[in-house]
Amino acid sequence: MAGLMGSFNRRLDYVRISVTDRCNYRCRYCMPEEGVDWLEHDRILTYEDLLVLSRVLHEMGVRKIRITGGEPTVRKGLTGFLRRLHEEIPTLHVALTTNGSLLLSMAEELSSIPLAGLNVSLDSMDAEKFRFLTRCGSLDVVLQGILAFRERSRVPLKINTVLMRGFNDAEIPDLLNFAGSCGAVLRLIEFMPLDDSVWSRDRFISADEILESLPDRGKWIPESTARRSPNHGIPEGPARYLVHAETGQRLGIIAAVGHHFCETCNRLRITATGELRSCLFSPEGVSLREALRAKDLETVRGLIVAEAGRKPKCWKDASVSSRHMSQIGG
Ligand code: SAM
Ligand code: SF4
C-alpha cells in the first residue's frame, strides 16, 4: 500500500471524519447556547459519499479513520454506516468519538461492530457540573452508557477529559477511579484556544501543570516506547502516556497547545460538508464533495495529495480557524 506523504516528510495515515455538525449538547467550550447555524442536509456528505471517500483514503495509505462530529450518534443510520465501513473495507481501522449521551440505547448494536476504539468525552464526575458544562447533558445517562457498552464489548475504550482550571481540575482522582473501574484509559486534554471558544481562556491548564497535579505524582512513570501503540501499531497521536508503578493503570496527557507534536502529526480532517483540512487550526481546506459526487476519483485523489502537501509545519503557522470545534470535528 502506497503511503500518503504530507509536507515536511510526515506520513499521513489517520483521518478524522466529521459525519455531522449537529449536537445534542452545547458544551460551553465548544458551542454557544443557541447552537450554531446547522448545515442544510444536502451539503452534508451522504454515507455513500463517505464510503467511497474512505476507500480512496485507505487505498492512498490511510490506516485509521475516526468518526466524529458534532455528535456522530445523532446522525440517523450511524451504526449501519459503521458496519458497512467494516464489511466493505475490513483492513481499515475505524474508531468512534462520542459524548456518550446515546450510548445506552446504542450499546447493543455498537458492540456488535468490530471498532478499533471508542472514545467517550467526559469532563466531570459531578452531575451538576456536568449539566452546567454541557448545558443539558445527564452524567448518569453517560456513565450508564459507558458501562453498558463495556459489559458487551472489549473494544479499547478511552475517556477524554478537557481539564479546566477551577472547574474540574480537582476531579482527576474520581475520573481515574471511574476509568479504572471500566477498563478505560483516561486522557487529560489541554483546553484549546480556538478563536470562537466560548469558555474563558483563564481556564487553560498546561500539560506540565496537569502532570504536577496528579495524585501519587511520583508513581506515574512515562510509558516506554516499547509498550506504546498497542493499537495495531498505529501511533496514538499527541498523547503522552504514563503508567502507575503500582496499579499499572494507564493515563494519557494531551498537550495540544503547550508542546509541539506537529512534527509527527499524522492526521487529516474532513468536515461534514466534505472539506479536507490538513490542520485543525487551518482557516480553510479544500472541498472534495463535488468531485466525490461526480465519482471523479482521480480528482479526489489529486485534491488530497495537494492538501497533504499544504499541511503547515506547525499549527502556529496556520492562521487560526474561526469555526467552532463541533464544525471541524474536534
Ligand atoms: N461530540 C463528540 C464529543 O464531544 O466527544 C465529538 C466531537 S467533539 C468536537 C470532539 C472533542 O473535542 C471532545 O472530546 C471535546 O471535548 C473536544 N473539544 C471541543 N472543544 C474543545 C476545546 N476548545 N478545547 C479542547 N477540546 C475541545
Ligand atoms: Fe457537542 Fe462534542 Fe461540542 Fe460538546 S464537545 S458541544 S458534545 S460536539
Tab-separated table of C-alpha atoms and ligand atoms in Angstrom:
chain	number	residue	atom	x	y	z
A	1	MET	CA	0.000	0.000	0.000
A	2	ALA	CA	1.439	3.372	-1.000
A	3	GLY	CA	1.812	5.896	1.784
A	4	LEU	CA	0.256	9.338	1.727
A	5	MET	CA	3.010	11.826	2.490
A	6	GLY	CA	2.362	15.326	3.748
A	7	SER	CA	4.675	18.305	3.761
A	8	PHE	CA	7.826	18.073	5.914
A	9	ASN	CA	8.052	14.367	5.292
A	10	ARG	CA	5.132	13.406	7.534
A	11	ARG	CA	3.284	10.226	6.745
A	12	LEU	CA	-0.481	10.832	6.913
A	13	ASP	CA	-2.277	7.638	7.863
A	14	TYR	CA	-5.005	8.869	10.191
A	15	VAL	CA	-8.122	10.813	9.188
A	16	ARG	CA	-10.814	12.253	11.426
A	17	ILE	CA	-14.135	12.431	9.614
A	18	SER	CA	-16.994	14.523	10.953
A	19	VAL	CA	-20.320	12.982	9.913
A	20	THR	CA	-22.443	15.838	11.231
A	21	ASP	CA	-22.059	19.337	12.622
A	22	ARG	CA	-25.121	18.841	14.843
A	23	CYS	CA	-25.028	18.059	18.514
A	24	ASN	CA	-27.485	17.430	21.316
A	25	TYR	CA	-25.139	19.112	23.858
A	26	ARG	CA	-23.931	22.694	23.993
A	27	CYS	CA	-20.607	22.334	25.795
A	28	ARG	CA	-19.527	25.771	26.918
A	29	TYR	CA	-16.068	25.482	25.375
A	30	CYS	CA	-17.376	24.248	22.048
A	31	MET	CA	-20.658	25.961	21.147
A	32	PRO	CA	-22.829	28.900	22.086
A	33	GLU	CA	-26.078	28.120	23.899
A	34	GLU	CA	-28.213	28.656	20.815
A	35	GLY	CA	-26.035	26.251	18.814
A	36	VAL	CA	-24.502	27.240	15.505
A	37	ASP	CA	-26.184	27.582	12.114
A	38	TRP	CA	-26.684	23.927	11.217
A	39	LEU	CA	-25.739	22.891	7.725
A	40	GLU	CA	-28.525	22.057	5.309
A	41	HIS	CA	-28.902	18.379	4.623
A	42	ASP	CA	-27.757	18.423	1.016
A	43	ARG	CA	-24.422	19.998	1.962
A	44	ILE	CA	-23.522	17.028	4.174
A	45	LEU	CA	-21.702	14.075	2.646
A	46	THR	CA	-24.009	11.051	2.356
A	47	TYR	CA	-22.948	7.729	3.831
A	48	GLU	CA	-22.368	6.565	0.238
A	49	ASP	CA	-20.012	9.520	-0.327
A	50	LEU	CA	-18.237	8.666	2.917
A	51	LEU	CA	-17.804	5.021	1.967
A	52	VAL	CA	-16.266	5.965	-1.379
A	53	LEU	CA	-14.032	8.551	0.280
A	54	SER	CA	-12.908	6.118	2.981
A	55	ARG	CA	-11.958	3.553	0.344
A	56	VAL	CA	-9.972	6.148	-1.618
A	57	LEU	CA	-8.179	7.266	1.545
A	58	HIS	CA	-7.389	3.695	2.533
A	59	GLU	CA	-6.017	2.930	-0.935
A	60	MET	CA	-3.819	6.011	-0.578
A	61	GLY	CA	-2.326	4.725	2.674
A	62	VAL	CA	-4.693	5.831	5.425
A	63	ARG	CA	-4.905	3.094	8.041
A	64	LYS	CA	-7.259	4.563	10.578
A	65	ILE	CA	-10.387	6.689	10.424
A	66	ARG	CA	-12.048	8.240	13.438
A	67	ILE	CA	-15.715	9.117	13.088
A	68	THR	CA	-16.584	12.277	14.978
A	69	GLY	CA	-18.808	15.350	14.767
A	70	GLY	CA	-20.672	17.418	16.147
A	71	GLU	CA	-22.127	14.406	17.831
A	72	PRO	CA	-21.890	11.483	15.399
A	73	THR	CA	-24.516	9.376	17.181
A	74	VAL	CA	-27.257	11.939	16.481
A	75	ARG	CA	-26.964	11.224	12.768
A	76	LYS	CA	-29.513	8.607	11.746
A	77	GLY	CA	-28.117	5.318	10.478
A	78	LEU	CA	-24.673	5.712	12.066
A	79	THR	CA	-24.334	2.104	13.212
A	80	GLY	CA	-25.399	0.810	9.779
A	81	PHE	CA	-22.741	3.017	8.231
A	82	LEU	CA	-20.057	1.805	10.648
A	83	ARG	CA	-20.985	-1.798	9.926
A	84	ARG	CA	-20.752	-1.211	6.169
A	85	LEU	CA	-17.391	0.532	6.574
A	86	HIS	CA	-16.077	-2.512	8.391
A	87	GLU	CA	-17.591	-5.033	5.967
A	88	GLU	CA	-16.552	-3.210	2.801
A	89	ILE	CA	-13.079	-2.109	3.957
A	90	PRO	CA	-12.155	-4.722	6.571
A	91	THR	CA	-8.493	-3.691	6.757
A	92	LEU	CA	-9.351	-0.101	7.687
A	93	HIS	CA	-9.366	0.607	11.438
A	94	VAL	CA	-12.487	2.533	12.325
A	95	ALA	CA	-12.868	4.297	15.676
A	96	LEU	CA	-15.638	6.483	17.065
A	97	THR	CA	-15.687	9.553	19.317
A	98	THR	CA	-18.908	10.393	21.149
A	99	ASN	CA	-20.261	12.428	24.033
A	100	GLY	CA	-21.844	9.172	25.249
A	101	SER	CA	-25.353	10.614	25.529
A	102	LEU	CA	-26.901	7.947	23.293
A	103	LEU	CA	-24.548	5.118	24.165
A	104	LEU	CA	-27.015	3.385	26.462
A	105	SER	CA	-29.541	2.855	23.673
A	106	MET	CA	-26.842	2.044	21.112
A	107	ALA	CA	-24.595	-0.180	23.242
A	108	GLU	CA	-26.059	-3.451	21.993
A	109	GLU	CA	-25.753	-2.625	18.307
A	110	LEU	CA	-22.486	-0.743	18.576
A	111	SER	CA	-20.822	-3.582	20.452
A	112	SER	CA	-21.524	-5.917	17.530
A	113	ILE	CA	-19.313	-3.806	15.222
A	114	PRO	CA	-15.562	-4.501	15.454
A	115	LEU	CA	-14.435	-0.939	16.134
A	116	ALA	CA	-10.755	-0.164	16.627
A	117	GLY	CA	-11.664	2.025	19.596
A	118	LEU	CA	-14.345	4.051	21.292
A	119	ASN	CA	-13.565	7.443	22.848
A	120	VAL	CA	-16.096	8.991	25.177
A	121	SER	CA	-15.809	12.618	26.245
A	122	LEU	CA	-16.480	13.050	29.950
A	123	ASP	CA	-15.490	16.302	31.595
A	124	SER	CA	-16.918	15.871	35.088
A	125	MET	CA	-17.956	13.180	37.530
A	126	ASP	CA	-20.166	15.707	39.311
A	127	ALA	CA	-23.736	15.631	37.953
A	128	GLU	CA	-24.357	19.348	38.450
A	129	LYS	CA	-21.081	20.430	36.888
A	130	PHE	CA	-21.645	18.027	34.031
A	131	ARG	CA	-25.037	19.564	33.318
A	132	PHE	CA	-23.644	23.086	33.696
A	133	LEU	CA	-20.846	22.419	31.220
A	134	THR	CA	-22.923	20.590	28.614
A	135	ARG	CA	-25.939	22.821	29.337
A	136	CYS	CA	-28.302	19.848	29.008
A	137	GLY	CA	-26.489	16.518	29.496
A	138	SER	CA	-27.103	13.886	32.160
A	139	LEU	CA	-23.977	12.412	33.756
A	140	ASP	CA	-25.877	9.340	34.881
A	141	VAL	CA	-27.018	8.511	31.355
A	142	VAL	CA	-23.446	8.802	30.046
A	143	LEU	CA	-21.988	6.640	32.829
A	144	GLN	CA	-24.682	4.008	32.285
A	145	GLY	CA	-23.977	4.093	28.555
A	146	ILE	CA	-20.243	3.549	29.082
A	147	LEU	CA	-20.878	0.637	31.450
A	148	ALA	CA	-23.474	-0.914	29.135
A	149	PHE	CA	-21.013	-0.762	26.249
A	150	ARG	CA	-18.180	-2.150	28.383
A	151	GLU	CA	-20.318	-5.113	29.512
A	152	ARG	CA	-20.813	-6.078	25.897
A	153	SER	CA	-17.524	-5.207	24.258
A	154	ARG	CA	-13.754	-5.455	24.782
A	155	VAL	CA	-13.085	-2.671	22.255
A	156	PRO	CA	-10.354	-0.304	23.588
A	157	LEU	CA	-12.164	2.424	25.484
A	158	LYS	CA	-10.828	5.902	26.253
A	159	ILE	CA	-12.329	8.596	28.428
A	160	ASN	CA	-11.336	12.061	27.216
A	161	THR	CA	-11.457	14.934	29.686
A	162	VAL	CA	-10.722	18.555	28.824
A	163	LEU	CA	-9.166	19.895	32.004
A	164	MET	CA	-10.273	23.361	33.117
A	165	ARG	CA	-8.824	25.379	35.958
A	166	GLY	CA	-11.168	25.820	38.878
A	167	PHE	CA	-13.789	23.651	37.236
A	168	ASN	CA	-12.757	20.013	37.067
A	169	ASP	CA	-9.044	20.039	37.921
A	170	ALA	CA	-9.787	18.564	41.370
A	171	GLU	CA	-11.603	15.627	39.794
A	172	ILE	CA	-8.625	13.689	38.433
A	173	PRO	CA	-8.827	11.025	41.201
A	174	ASP	CA	-12.569	10.438	40.565
A	175	LEU	CA	-12.035	10.263	36.823
A	176	LEU	CA	-9.130	7.844	37.279
A	177	ASN	CA	-11.282	5.660	39.528
A	178	PHE	CA	-14.127	5.534	37.085
A	179	ALA	CA	-11.863	4.869	34.094
A	180	GLY	CA	-10.057	2.146	36.043
A	181	SER	CA	-13.323	0.522	37.077
A	182	CYS	CA	-14.426	0.046	33.486
A	183	GLY	CA	-11.051	-0.769	31.957
A	184	ALA	CA	-10.803	2.533	30.115
A	185	VAL	CA	-7.761	4.752	29.658
A	186	LEU	CA	-8.260	8.279	30.965
A	187	ARG	CA	-6.786	11.050	28.815
A	188	LEU	CA	-6.496	14.576	30.157
A	189	ILE	CA	-6.591	17.156	27.410
A	190	GLU	CA	-5.425	20.738	27.333
A	191	PHE	CA	-8.186	23.186	26.563
A	192	MET	CA	-7.559	24.617	23.085
A	193	PRO	CA	-7.762	28.303	22.277
A	194	LEU	CA	-9.877	28.318	19.120
A	195	ASP	CA	-10.917	31.845	18.204
A	196	ASP	CA	-14.586	31.311	18.899
A	197	SER	CA	-14.113	29.315	22.071
A	198	VAL	CA	-16.863	30.439	24.345
A	199	TRP	CA	-15.176	29.336	27.564
A	200	SER	CA	-12.822	31.683	29.351
A	201	ARG	CA	-9.138	31.422	28.426
A	202	ASP	CA	-8.226	31.689	32.123
A	203	ARG	CA	-9.336	28.086	32.474
A	204	PHE	CA	-6.343	26.818	30.472
A	205	ILE	CA	-4.052	24.416	32.370
A	206	SER	CA	-0.850	23.293	30.699
A	207	ALA	CA	0.081	19.636	30.414
A	208	ASP	CA	3.086	20.274	32.666
A	209	GLU	CA	0.801	21.598	35.376
A	210	ILE	CA	-1.528	18.646	34.908
A	211	LEU	CA	1.442	16.332	35.423
A	212	GLU	CA	2.402	18.140	38.598
A	213	SER	CA	-1.098	17.866	39.996
A	214	LEU	CA	-1.570	14.126	39.501
A	215	PRO	CA	-2.481	12.150	42.611
A	216	ASP	CA	0.514	9.934	43.564
A	217	ARG	CA	2.657	12.229	41.416
A	218	GLY	CA	5.887	10.263	41.852
A	219	LYS	CA	4.315	6.952	40.904
A	220	TRP	CA	3.340	7.820	37.343
A	221	ILE	CA	6.118	6.643	35.062
A	222	PRO	CA	6.412	7.582	31.382
A	223	GLU	CA	5.426	4.606	29.305
A	224	SER	CA	8.342	3.127	27.465
A	225	THR	CA	8.241	3.428	23.711
A	226	ALA	CA	8.364	-0.368	23.563
A	227	ARG	CA	4.930	-0.595	25.152
A	228	ARG	CA	3.436	2.270	23.204
A	229	SER	CA	0.998	1.962	20.346
A	230	PRO	CA	-0.854	-1.212	21.310
A	231	ASN	CA	-3.395	-0.051	18.762
A	232	HIS	CA	-2.405	-2.087	15.712
A	233	GLY	CA	0.942	-0.297	15.523
A	234	ILE	CA	-0.789	2.961	14.650
A	235	PRO	CA	0.723	5.851	16.590
A	236	GLU	CA	-1.683	7.010	19.265
A	237	GLY	CA	-1.356	10.623	18.299
A	238	PRO	CA	-0.397	13.507	20.501
A	239	ALA	CA	-0.976	11.804	23.876
A	240	ARG	CA	1.945	11.091	26.190
A	241	TYR	CA	1.192	8.011	28.235
A	242	LEU	CA	2.094	7.302	31.837
A	243	VAL	CA	1.741	4.083	33.785
A	244	HIS	CA	1.126	3.881	37.528
A	245	ALA	CA	4.039	1.961	39.034
A	246	GLU	CA	1.840	0.034	41.492
A	247	THR	CA	-1.553	-0.382	39.843
A	248	GLY	CA	-0.410	-0.498	36.208
A	249	GLN	CA	-3.180	1.960	35.305
A	250	ARG	CA	-2.503	3.898	32.127
A	251	LEU	CA	-3.093	7.635	31.784
A	252	GLY	CA	-2.732	9.883	28.741
A	253	ILE	CA	-1.978	13.583	28.697
A	254	ILE	CA	-2.641	15.543	25.539
A	255	ALA	CA	-0.729	18.775	25.280
A	256	ALA	CA	-2.490	20.261	22.297
A	257	VAL	CA	-1.173	23.736	22.953
A	258	GLY	CA	1.883	23.687	25.178
A	259	HIS	CA	4.041	21.133	23.391
A	260	HIS	CA	4.749	20.598	19.751
A	261	PHE	CA	3.528	17.380	18.305
A	262	CYS	CA	3.205	18.968	14.870
A	263	GLU	CA	6.422	17.438	13.558
A	264	THR	CA	4.995	13.952	13.980
A	265	CYS	CA	1.359	14.843	13.207
A	266	ASN	CA	-0.094	12.079	11.035
A	267	ARG	CA	-3.649	13.356	10.664
A	268	LEU	CA	-6.003	14.946	8.227
A	269	ARG	CA	-9.561	16.099	8.918
A	270	ILE	CA	-12.700	16.020	6.842
A	271	THR	CA	-15.655	18.206	7.794
A	272	ALA	CA	-19.270	17.101	7.425
A	273	THR	CA	-19.510	19.014	4.131
A	274	GLY	CA	-16.520	17.158	2.709
A	275	GLU	CA	-13.892	19.831	3.223
A	276	LEU	CA	-10.444	18.348	3.694
A	277	ARG	CA	-8.223	20.186	6.179
A	278	SER	CA	-4.617	19.393	6.797
A	279	CYS	CA	-4.602	21.061	10.240
A	280	LEU	CA	-7.219	21.625	12.950
A	281	PHE	CA	-6.267	25.277	13.003
A	282	SER	CA	-6.349	25.898	9.242
A	283	PRO	CA	-8.917	28.537	8.367
A	284	GLU	CA	-9.975	26.644	5.280
A	285	GLY	CA	-9.424	23.453	3.379
A	286	VAL	CA	-10.390	22.072	0.022
A	287	SER	CA	-13.815	20.694	-0.863
A	288	LEU	CA	-13.921	17.096	-2.053
A	289	ARG	CA	-17.709	16.992	-2.296
A	290	GLU	CA	-18.254	17.923	-5.933
A	291	ALA	CA	-15.601	15.529	-7.220
A	292	LEU	CA	-16.915	12.777	-4.945
A	293	ARG	CA	-20.471	13.243	-6.141
A	294	ALA	CA	-19.313	13.259	-9.752
A	295	LYS	CA	-17.482	9.983	-8.977
A	296	ASP	CA	-14.334	11.670	-10.291
A	297	LEU	CA	-11.932	9.775	-8.059
A	298	GLU	CA	-8.817	10.929	-9.930
A	299	THR	CA	-9.681	14.496	-8.932
A	300	VAL	CA	-10.458	13.416	-5.349
A	301	ARG	CA	-7.007	11.804	-5.108
A	302	GLY	CA	-5.326	14.866	-6.621
A	303	LEU	CA	-7.051	17.212	-4.152
A	304	ILE	CA	-5.999	15.010	-1.225
A	305	VAL	CA	-2.368	14.933	-2.333
A	306	ALA	CA	-2.344	18.697	-2.852
A	307	GLU	CA	-3.882	19.429	0.575
A	308	ALA	CA	-1.468	16.994	2.251
A	309	GLY	CA	1.359	18.999	0.700
A	310	ARG	CA	-0.052	22.202	2.208
A	311	LYS	CA	-0.075	20.858	5.771
A	312	PRO	CA	1.501	23.627	7.861
A	313	LYS	CA	4.757	22.800	9.612
A	314	CYS	CA	3.191	23.819	12.936
A	315	TRP	CA	-0.340	24.829	13.965
A	316	LYS	CA	1.041	28.241	14.888
A	317	ASP	CA	1.798	28.776	11.189
A	318	ALA	CA	-1.866	28.218	10.318
A	319	SER	CA	-3.955	31.351	10.724
A	320	VAL	CA	-6.360	30.130	13.364
A	321	SER	CA	-9.771	28.934	12.231
A	322	SER	CA	-12.742	30.998	13.258
A	323	ARG	CA	-15.033	27.987	13.407
A	324	HIS	CA	-16.217	26.074	16.435
A	325	MET	CA	-14.709	22.703	17.257
A	326	SER	CA	-18.053	20.985	16.554
A	327	GLN	CA	-17.839	22.182	12.951
A	328	ILE	CA	-14.303	20.919	12.386
A	329	GLY	CA	-14.579	17.617	14.164
A	330	GLY	CA	-12.519	18.086	17.329
B	1	SAM	N1	-19.381	15.342	20.260
B	1	SAM	C1	-18.300	14.434	20.364
B	1	SAM	C2	-17.612	14.555	21.695
B	1	SAM	O1	-17.836	15.539	22.403
B	1	SAM	O2	-16.835	13.652	22.003
B	1	SAM	C3	-17.295	14.525	19.231
B	1	SAM	C4	-16.940	15.903	18.729
B	1	SAM	S1	-16.126	16.947	19.906
B	1	SAM	C5	-15.882	18.415	18.950
B	1	SAM	C6	-14.530	16.158	19.972
B	1	SAM	C7	-13.685	16.526	21.143
B	1	SAM	O3	-13.305	17.876	21.048
B	1	SAM	C8	-14.364	16.359	22.512
B	1	SAM	O4	-13.588	15.480	23.306
B	1	SAM	C9	-14.334	17.741	23.094
B	1	SAM	O5	-14.133	17.723	24.492
B	1	SAM	C10	-13.167	18.361	22.367
B	1	SAM	N2	-13.207	19.824	22.353
B	1	SAM	C11	-14.161	20.650	21.874
B	1	SAM	N3	-13.813	21.953	22.036
B	1	SAM	C12	-12.588	21.935	22.635
B	1	SAM	C13	-11.663	22.934	23.060
B	1	SAM	N4	-11.909	24.238	22.893
B	1	SAM	N5	-10.504	22.529	23.622
B	1	SAM	C14	-10.219	21.210	23.794
B	1	SAM	N6	-11.025	20.219	23.402
B	1	SAM	C15	-12.187	20.572	22.837
B	2	SF4	FE1	-21.245	18.589	21.227
B	2	SF4	FE2	-18.909	17.359	21.466
B	2	SF4	FE3	-19.030	20.033	21.094
B	2	SF4	FE4	-19.829	19.032	23.402
B	2	SF4	S1	-17.740	18.916	22.557
B	2	SF4	S2	-20.941	20.553	22.163
B	2	SF4	S3	-20.690	17.114	22.817
B	2	SF4	S4	-19.650	18.489	19.651
